[in-house]
Amino acid sequence: MGGHMARNLLKKGYPVVAYDVSKDALEALKKDGAVVADSPAEVAANVTRLVSMLPASAEVQEVYGGKKGILSTVKKGTLLIDSSTIDPSASQEVHALAQKQGAVYMDAPVSGGVNAARDGVLTFMVGGPETSFQQTKALLDQMGKNVVYCGPVGTGQAAKICNNMLLAISMIGTSETMNLGIRLGLDPKLLAKILNMSSGRCWSSEVYNPVPGVIEGVPSSNGYKGGFGTALMAKDLGLAQNAATTTKSPTPLGSLAHQIYRTMCNHGYSGKDFSSAFLFLQEHDKKK
Amino acid sequence: MGGHMARNLLKKGYPVVAYDVSKDALEALKKDGAVVADSPAEVAANVTRLVSMLPASAEVQEVYGGKKGILSTVKKGTLLIDSSTIDPSASQEVHALAQKQGAVYMDAPVSGGVNAARDGVLTFMVGGPETSFQQTKALLDQMGKNVVYCGPVGTGQAAKICNNMLLAISMIGTSETMNLGIRLGLDPKLLAKILNMSSGRCWSSEVYNPVPGVIEGVPSSNGYKGGFGTALMAKDLGLAQNAATTTKSPTPLGSLAHQIYRTMCNHGYSGKDFSSAFLFLQEHDKKK
Amino acid sequence: MGGHMARNLLKKGYPVVAYDVSKDALEALKKDGAVVADSPAEVAANVTRLVSMLPASAEVQEVYGGKKGILSTVKKGTLLIDSSTIDPSASQEVHALAQKQGAVYMDAPVSGGVNAARDGVLTFMVGGPETSFQQTKALLDQMGKNVVYCGPVGTGQAAKICNNMLLAISMIGTSETMNLGIRLGLDPKLLAKILNMSSGRCWSSEVYNPVPGVIEGVPSSNGYKGGFGTALMAKDLGLAQNAATTTKSPTPLGSLAHQIYRTMCNHGYSGKDFSSAFLFLQEHDKKK
Amino acid sequence: MGGHMARNLLKKGYPVVAYDVSKDALEALKKDGAVVADSPAEVAANVTRLVSMLPASAEVQEVYGGKKGILSTVKKGTLLIDSSTIDPSASQEVHALAQKQGAVYMDAPVSGGVNAARDGVLTFMVGGPETSFQQTKALLDQMGKNVVYCGPVGTGQAAKICNNMLLAISMIGTSETMNLGIRLGLDPKLLAKILNMSSGRCWSSEVYNPVPGVIEGVPSSNGYKGGFGTALMAKDLGLAQNAATTTKSPTPLGSLAHQIYRTMCNHGYSGKDFSSAFLFLQEHDKKK
């Protein structure tokens, strides 16, 4: 993800100072015109605008607050934009640390996946001080097509995990419903058509139907390859559950969806697209 | 419902022979031009096309198969159309009994509610022999704007309960998600906008949002009055669960949605619109 | 089951008139001293006390109310004892039909399985008129060691499905808990010991622990062979869910347990003991 | 809790240096013979064995690792025993920090509640280096009657949250089952008796039945007052869910139990005993 994003900046003529734990990734970026650094601290010492893209809360905390971290060298007034999907409260903690150094931290998780990163058409959901939003948007516009302001720091994350929780619920719901309908004798294409003209309609039934053959060109019609992996969905649902526990918000279906995606991971579905919930639910009785 | 449907037939110039357990309802229909009968049997003795609209499986079985029931007098070749929402297997049983009398039974449950019945814009989902569909459609077109053929007898019911199961799941999912997002600091209108431009989008988030004030003119913005009652949704989810048990289809979210609507009924939400799931979930801690 | 029960009656010197759909089973009983009949009707015509043991509600309704069924020939005052596990409302329906013929119908489902039937140590949970309980008990004492009066007709079934619902919940709960504890670094035997001296204690943790090696001689320590099959548990949970829907009783955990056992059946666990819930939950991530 | 524990040490003749955020609590302990300190750091500077009892992970991290925290002054070789119920991974973090200072940290959460603390009959579940267990046990024996060694640091917490998760599941399961049985016509005392002689038996059905009047002297027979509060159960279930997410352990029933206790808190049950799950589930339909 990060590589594609940096390349889009380079293409648009922005100078880039880059760091990555992978030497190969760094080397490739160097060939494309980036200056490479030895550590997050070295990047921060040389820029006034910085974008980070990391796997989880722990890495963000280390890359910002660690020994050779960004905050050890960050200059006053620097704009820090973190595009990782992490716990909203982790974003708030890093924000507070950045503030002490006089820097501005925005959370800006993305939706759209690797292809959208490559094509520069990501959607960014941005949380942080409203006064820094225009400057943030100006930079993110180089890498995406939608940049939405969500509110104070952490609300970018909140919007992202809320969307993905509802997505998981409606994907499993669509899978259950299609499977039940098929077993009751309905043709899957016809059932999808009826749902989509009725109140059961959702993105998962309409645009990304989990039953093979109902829609062409989506993962379910291609062996559940590509798309958004079940393990990544399970991770985002874990963040949603943490946020729900912190705010004492009841999320019965979100919580059960989390358990189902976790069980799917344990049963071998980690690498398949998350629409493989249909595959998991439609299995027929068989002796082991 | 049945009264509105009969009136639409009368308006279009069809002669109607009517029966209802309510004397008042019958009297009113008489004033509007219907001939009234003393029993379902008397109706069946006088018509070649018949439409029934009843509350549940038990009533359908009684009105068709009972002592003074339709099948005791039905003429060979009569077209019987049942618009009740009942268990698909109950439709199949009545179909088999009708076949013995040489009559054709179609299941044709509706979506759209009382207002759509009055305005003649119901959607009918029709199951039964395909050879009888055109004749069925010709009649139902007088009372609705969509008449969809679903397959063999029982598939009209199947389509109806599938749609409503997915609707219940996505409504509760939307309610959980909106509540979580609000508690994480997001503005409800903004969150709805983000969901609706993303993969979390569903009919419940887009057209019938359960959070008061997000969309004008829907029950949530009117004290959860009108609309589709929680008790009716609980009933339809019970039918979905029966069908899932019969076909051994796993429906984890559909089953939990059923439990949630049942619990809501027990806690005083029976008469509120089913989008009051948001109201139920958003309650804050308080001492009793 | 039925064969073992009949043999215990024969051993105690009771004359038995028997019917079974399996010719072989009947032939075997004949060798052991039973008189064989051609139909349920023929059995009923020749006895004043009758015990039935059948797989599900539909079979009970057919064997009692069908063309060659018990109620077509039953003599006034006959005691009819049905030991099948079926829907309480089905028991009530057959009871009402029996009453019209002047016969007394009691529901008396068993717990204990095939071995307990063979050894004559079944537990019977009996519903029906209290005035007929002593006569019922006198007969069932020949085949069981506990005969418990539960109340009006249907309450025998109610007690059975209530017990099995709680059993399913605590078995899955024990499986989740043992799996979580093991992953957190606890030794399974030690964890079982701690639970059993604390408030988490239940029959499933103490007597029938689902983790292989914790207790000797139970199915989990024998490849989950024998015991009470997952498919049978799924069936009983279906009865519990029907009863919950009829009485509008919220059963969130019972309902989810039902879905889990159904999913296990679909994934190849039908024939394994129901404690294999642990096996299903403990699977580790693997690529398919 | 902490006050009762300190008093038991004083009674047995142990000198105690105490600290608490409540001045009143400290003053009371002073009267009973304790030396009072101004901060956790001051306590640590004056002892070689230390017991802490705190509400949650954040407080433990602050009291040990904060500015005036225990680890700022702790002497080499000091035995640190934390009896708080917190996240196992938080215990492991504090353990690692303590190790750097040459001190030994053990987690030793308790079960038994305030009365057991007062009477010195707590159960301690202890995690930490086995070589320090005897010394730990010698001290905890002064305050409890059971001191169980569970394994490496964090396993005391693991045992505690495993027990409470299974307890929550079986309490809700018992509540659902009793409610369903009562609605099916069973007498609650009779149903409890049947469960307790059968495989549905658990601590919640046998010792702490949630239905008023079934057992004397438990919270359900006293308006759900006293006992173990719903809000505390919800907190412990949150810890269990965090641990399940970290270890990717599927806990479908534990997760749903968490959601139910959270919903109960939001609906006014926070301060009632956790057996009030029955009260929540048994509500009948009523108009609001």
JSON list of C-alpha atoms in Angstrom, two decimals, chain A residues 124-220:
[
{"chain": "A", "resi": 124, "resn": "PHE", "atom": "CA", "xyz": [-9.57, 8.62, 2.96]},
{"chain": "A", "resi": 125, "resn": "MET", "atom": "CA", "xyz": [-11.59, 9.09, 6.16]},
{"chain": "A", "resi": 126, "resn": "VAL", "atom": "CA", "xyz": [-9.90, 11.88, 8.08]},
{"chain": "A", "resi": 127, "resn": "GLY", "atom": "CA", "xyz": [-9.97, 12.71, 11.79]},
{"chain": "A", "resi": 128, "resn": "GLY", "atom": "CA", "xyz": [-8.10, 15.57, 13.48]},
{"chain": "A", "resi": 129, "resn": "PRO", "atom": "CA", "xyz": [-8.21, 19.34, 13.96]},
{"chain": "A", "resi": 130, "resn": "GLU", "atom": "CA", "xyz": [-10.52, 20.88, 11.35]},
{"chain": "A", "resi": 131, "resn": "THR", "atom": "CA", "xyz": [-8.01, 23.71, 10.84]},
{"chain": "A", "resi": 132, "resn": "SER", "atom": "CA", "xyz": [-5.52, 21.22, 9.38]},
{"chain": "A", "resi": 133, "resn": "PHE", "atom": "CA", "xyz": [-8.01, 19.46, 7.11]},
{"chain": "A", "resi": 134, "resn": "GLN", "atom": "CA", "xyz": [-7.48, 21.57, 3.97]},
{"chain": "A", "resi": 135, "resn": "GLN", "atom": "CA", "xyz": [-3.74, 21.04, 4.09]},
{"chain": "A", "resi": 136, "resn": "THR", "atom": "CA", "xyz": [-4.31, 17.31, 4.68]},
{"chain": "A", "resi": 137, "resn": "LYS", "atom": "CA", "xyz": [-6.78, 17.08, 1.83]},
{"chain": "A", "resi": 138, "resn": "ALA", "atom": "CA", "xyz": [-4.40, 18.83, -0.56]},
{"chain": "A", "resi": 139, "resn": "LEU", "atom": "CA", "xyz": [-1.85, 16.09, -0.01]},
{"chain": "A", "resi": 140, "resn": "LEU", "atom": "CA", "xyz": [-4.23, 13.11, 0.10]},
{"chain": "A", "resi": 141, "resn": "ASP", "atom": "CA", "xyz": [-5.95, 14.28, -3.12]},
{"chain": "A", "resi": 142, "resn": "GLN", "atom": "CA", "xyz": [-2.73, 13.20, -4.88]},
{"chain": "A", "resi": 143, "resn": "MET", "atom": "CA", "xyz": [-3.38, 9.60, -3.79]},
{"chain": "A", "resi": 144, "resn": "GLY", "atom": "CA", "xyz": [-7.18, 9.28, -3.64]},
{"chain": "A", "resi": 145, "resn": "LYS", "atom": "CA", "xyz": [-10.44, 10.43, -5.10]},
{"chain": "A", "resi": 146, "resn": "ASN", "atom": "CA", "xyz": [-12.48, 10.92, -1.91]},
{"chain": "A", "resi": 147, "resn": "VAL", "atom": "CA", "xyz": [-11.16, 12.69, 1.17]},
{"chain": "A", "resi": 148, "resn": "VAL", "atom": "CA", "xyz": [-13.89, 12.94, 3.83]},
{"chain": "A", "resi": 149, "resn": "TYR", "atom": "CA", "xyz": [-13.59, 14.96, 7.02]},
{"chain": "A", "resi": 150, "resn": "CYS", "atom": "CA", "xyz": [-15.04, 12.98, 9.93]},
{"chain": "A", "resi": 151, "resn": "GLY", "atom": "CA", "xyz": [-14.34, 15.07, 13.06]},
{"chain": "A", "resi": 152, "resn": "PRO", "atom": "CA", "xyz": [-11.78, 15.12, 15.88]},
{"chain": "A", "resi": 153, "resn": "VAL", "atom": "CA", "xyz": [-8.81, 12.75, 15.91]},
{"chain": "A", "resi": 154, "resn": "GLY", "atom": "CA", "xyz": [-9.90, 9.09, 15.98]},
{"chain": "A", "resi": 155, "resn": "THR", "atom": "CA", "xyz": [-13.10, 9.65, 14.03]},
{"chain": "A", "resi": 156, "resn": "GLY", "atom": "CA", "xyz": [-11.43, 8.62, 10.77]},
{"chain": "A", "resi": 157, "resn": "GLN", "atom": "CA", "xyz": [-10.75, 5.26, 12.38]},
{"chain": "A", "resi": 158, "resn": "ALA", "atom": "CA", "xyz": [-14.25, 5.22, 13.84]},
{"chain": "A", "resi": 159, "resn": "ALA", "atom": "CA", "xyz": [-15.83, 5.73, 10.41]},
{"chain": "A", "resi": 160, "resn": "LYS", "atom": "CA", "xyz": [-13.65, 3.01, 8.90]},
{"chain": "A", "resi": 161, "resn": "ILE", "atom": "CA", "xyz": [-14.42, 0.35, 11.51]},
{"chain": "A", "resi": 162, "resn": "CYS", "atom": "CA", "xyz": [-18.12, 1.26, 11.58]},
{"chain": "A", "resi": 163, "resn": "ASN", "atom": "CA", "xyz": [-18.36, 0.76, 7.83]},
{"chain": "A", "resi": 164, "resn": "ASN", "atom": "CA", "xyz": [-16.50, -2.53, 7.95]},
{"chain": "A", "resi": 165, "resn": "MET", "atom": "CA", "xyz": [-18.59, -3.84, 10.83]},
{"chain": "A", "resi": 166, "resn": "LEU", "atom": "CA", "xyz": [-21.80, -3.16, 8.93]},
{"chain": "A", "resi": 167, "resn": "LEU", "atom": "CA", "xyz": [-20.23, -4.64, 5.80]},
{"chain": "A", "resi": 168, "resn": "ALA", "atom": "CA", "xyz": [-19.34, -7.86, 7.66]},
{"chain": "A", "resi": 169, "resn": "ILE", "atom": "CA", "xyz": [-22.86, -8.13, 9.09]},
{"chain": "A", "resi": 170, "resn": "SER", "atom": "CA", "xyz": [-24.55, -7.60, 5.76]},
{"chain": "A", "resi": 171, "resn": "MET", "atom": "CA", "xyz": [-22.16, -9.96, 3.94]},
{"chain": "A", "resi": 172, "resn": "ILE", "atom": "CA", "xyz": [-22.85, -12.80, 6.38]},
{"chain": "A", "resi": 173, "resn": "GLY", "atom": "CA", "xyz": [-26.54, -11.88, 6.37]},
{"chain": "A", "resi": 174, "resn": "THR", "atom": "CA", "xyz": [-26.61, -12.01, 2.56]},
{"chain": "A", "resi": 175, "resn": "SER", "atom": "CA", "xyz": [-24.80, -15.35, 2.62]},
{"chain": "A", "resi": 176, "resn": "GLU", "atom": "CA", "xyz": [-27.26, -16.86, 5.11]},
{"chain": "A", "resi": 177, "resn": "THR", "atom": "CA", "xyz": [-30.20, -15.52, 3.15]},
{"chain": "A", "resi": 178, "resn": "MET", "atom": "CA", "xyz": [-29.00, -16.69, -0.27]},
{"chain": "A", "resi": 179, "resn": "ASN", "atom": "CA", "xyz": [-28.22, -20.13, 1.14]},
{"chain": "A", "resi": 180, "resn": "LEU", "atom": "CA", "xyz": [-31.61, -20.45, 2.86]},
{"chain": "A", "resi": 181, "resn": "GLY", "atom": "CA", "xyz": [-33.41, -19.29, -0.29]},
{"chain": "A", "resi": 182, "resn": "ILE", "atom": "CA", "xyz": [-31.54, -21.75, -2.50]},
{"chain": "A", "resi": 183, "resn": "ARG", "atom": "CA", "xyz": [-32.38, -24.61, -0.15]},
{"chain": "A", "resi": 184, "resn": "LEU", "atom": "CA", "xyz": [-36.03, -23.53, -0.25]},
{"chain": "A", "resi": 185, "resn": "GLY", "atom": "CA", "xyz": [-35.97, -23.91, -4.02]},
{"chain": "A", "resi": 186, "resn": "LEU", "atom": "CA", "xyz": [-35.24, -20.39, -5.27]},
{"chain": "A", "resi": 187, "resn": "ASP", "atom": "CA", "xyz": [-32.89, -19.73, -8.15]},
{"chain": "A", "resi": 188, "resn": "PRO", "atom": "CA", "xyz": [-29.94, -17.68, -6.81]},
{"chain": "A", "resi": 189, "resn": "LYS", "atom": "CA", "xyz": [-30.02, -15.05, -9.60]},
{"chain": "A", "resi": 190, "resn": "LEU", "atom": "CA", "xyz": [-33.76, -14.61, -9.20]},
{"chain": "A", "resi": 191, "resn": "LEU", "atom": "CA", "xyz": [-33.46, -14.33, -5.41]},
{"chain": "A", "resi": 192, "resn": "ALA", "atom": "CA", "xyz": [-30.71, -11.71, -5.76]},
{"chain": "A", "resi": 193, "resn": "LYS", "atom": "CA", "xyz": [-32.94, -9.77, -8.17]},
{"chain": "A", "resi": 194, "resn": "ILE", "atom": "CA", "xyz": [-35.89, -9.88, -5.74]},
{"chain": "A", "resi": 195, "resn": "LEU", "atom": "CA", "xyz": [-33.75, -8.76, -2.78]},
{"chain": "A", "resi": 196, "resn": "ASN", "atom": "CA", "xyz": [-32.23, -5.95, -4.80]},
{"chain": "A", "resi": 197, "resn": "MET", "atom": "CA", "xyz": [-35.64, -4.53, -5.72]},
{"chain": "A", "resi": 198, "resn": "SER", "atom": "CA", "xyz": [-36.81, -4.88, -2.09]},
{"chain": "A", "resi": 199, "resn": "SER", "atom": "CA", "xyz": [-35.88, -3.79, 1.41]},
{"chain": "A", "resi": 200, "resn": "GLY", "atom": "CA", "xyz": [-33.27, -6.55, 1.87]},
{"chain": "A", "resi": 201, "resn": "ARG", "atom": "CA", "xyz": [-31.01, -4.82, -0.67]},
{"chain": "A", "resi": 202, "resn": "CYS", "atom": "CA", "xyz": [-27.44, -4.08, 0.42]},
{"chain": "A", "resi": 203, "resn": "TRP", "atom": "CA", "xyz": [-24.02, -3.58, -1.19]},
{"chain": "A", "resi": 204, "resn": "SER", "atom": "CA", "xyz": [-23.23, -7.27, -0.55]},
{"chain": "A", "resi": 205, "resn": "SER", "atom": "CA", "xyz": [-26.36, -8.50, -2.35]},
{"chain": "A", "resi": 206, "resn": "GLU", "atom": "CA", "xyz": [-26.19, -5.96, -5.16]},
{"chain": "A", "resi": 207, "resn": "VAL", "atom": "CA", "xyz": [-22.54, -5.29, -6.03]},
{"chain": "A", "resi": 208, "resn": "TYR", "atom": "CA", "xyz": [-20.55, -8.13, -4.48]},
{"chain": "A", "resi": 209, "resn": "ASN", "atom": "CA", "xyz": [-22.94, -11.07, -4.22]},
{"chain": "A", "resi": 210, "resn": "PRO", "atom": "CA", "xyz": [-21.27, -13.99, -2.41]},
{"chain": "A", "resi": 211, "resn": "VAL", "atom": "CA", "xyz": [-22.91, -16.74, -4.50]},
{"chain": "A", "resi": 212, "resn": "PRO", "atom": "CA", "xyz": [-20.76, -17.93, -7.41]},
{"chain": "A", "resi": 213, "resn": "GLY", "atom": "CA", "xyz": [-22.21, -16.99, -10.77]},
{"chain": "A", "resi": 214, "resn": "VAL", "atom": "CA", "xyz": [-24.71, -14.38, -9.64]},
{"chain": "A", "resi": 215, "resn": "ILE", "atom": "CA", "xyz": [-22.44, -11.46, -10.56]},
{"chain": "A", "resi": 216, "resn": "GLU", "atom": "CA", "xyz": [-19.52, -11.67, -12.98]},
{"chain": "A", "resi": 217, "resn": "GLY", "atom": "CA", "xyz": [-16.11, -10.32, -12.04]},
{"chain": "A", "resi": 218, "resn": "VAL", "atom": "CA", "xyz": [-16.40, -10.47, -8.25]},
{"chain": "A", "resi": 219, "resn": "PRO", "atom": "CA", "xyz": [-14.33, -12.82, -6.05]},
{"chain": "A", "resi": 220, "resn": "SER", "atom": "CA", "xyz": [-17.23, -15.27, -5.50]}
]
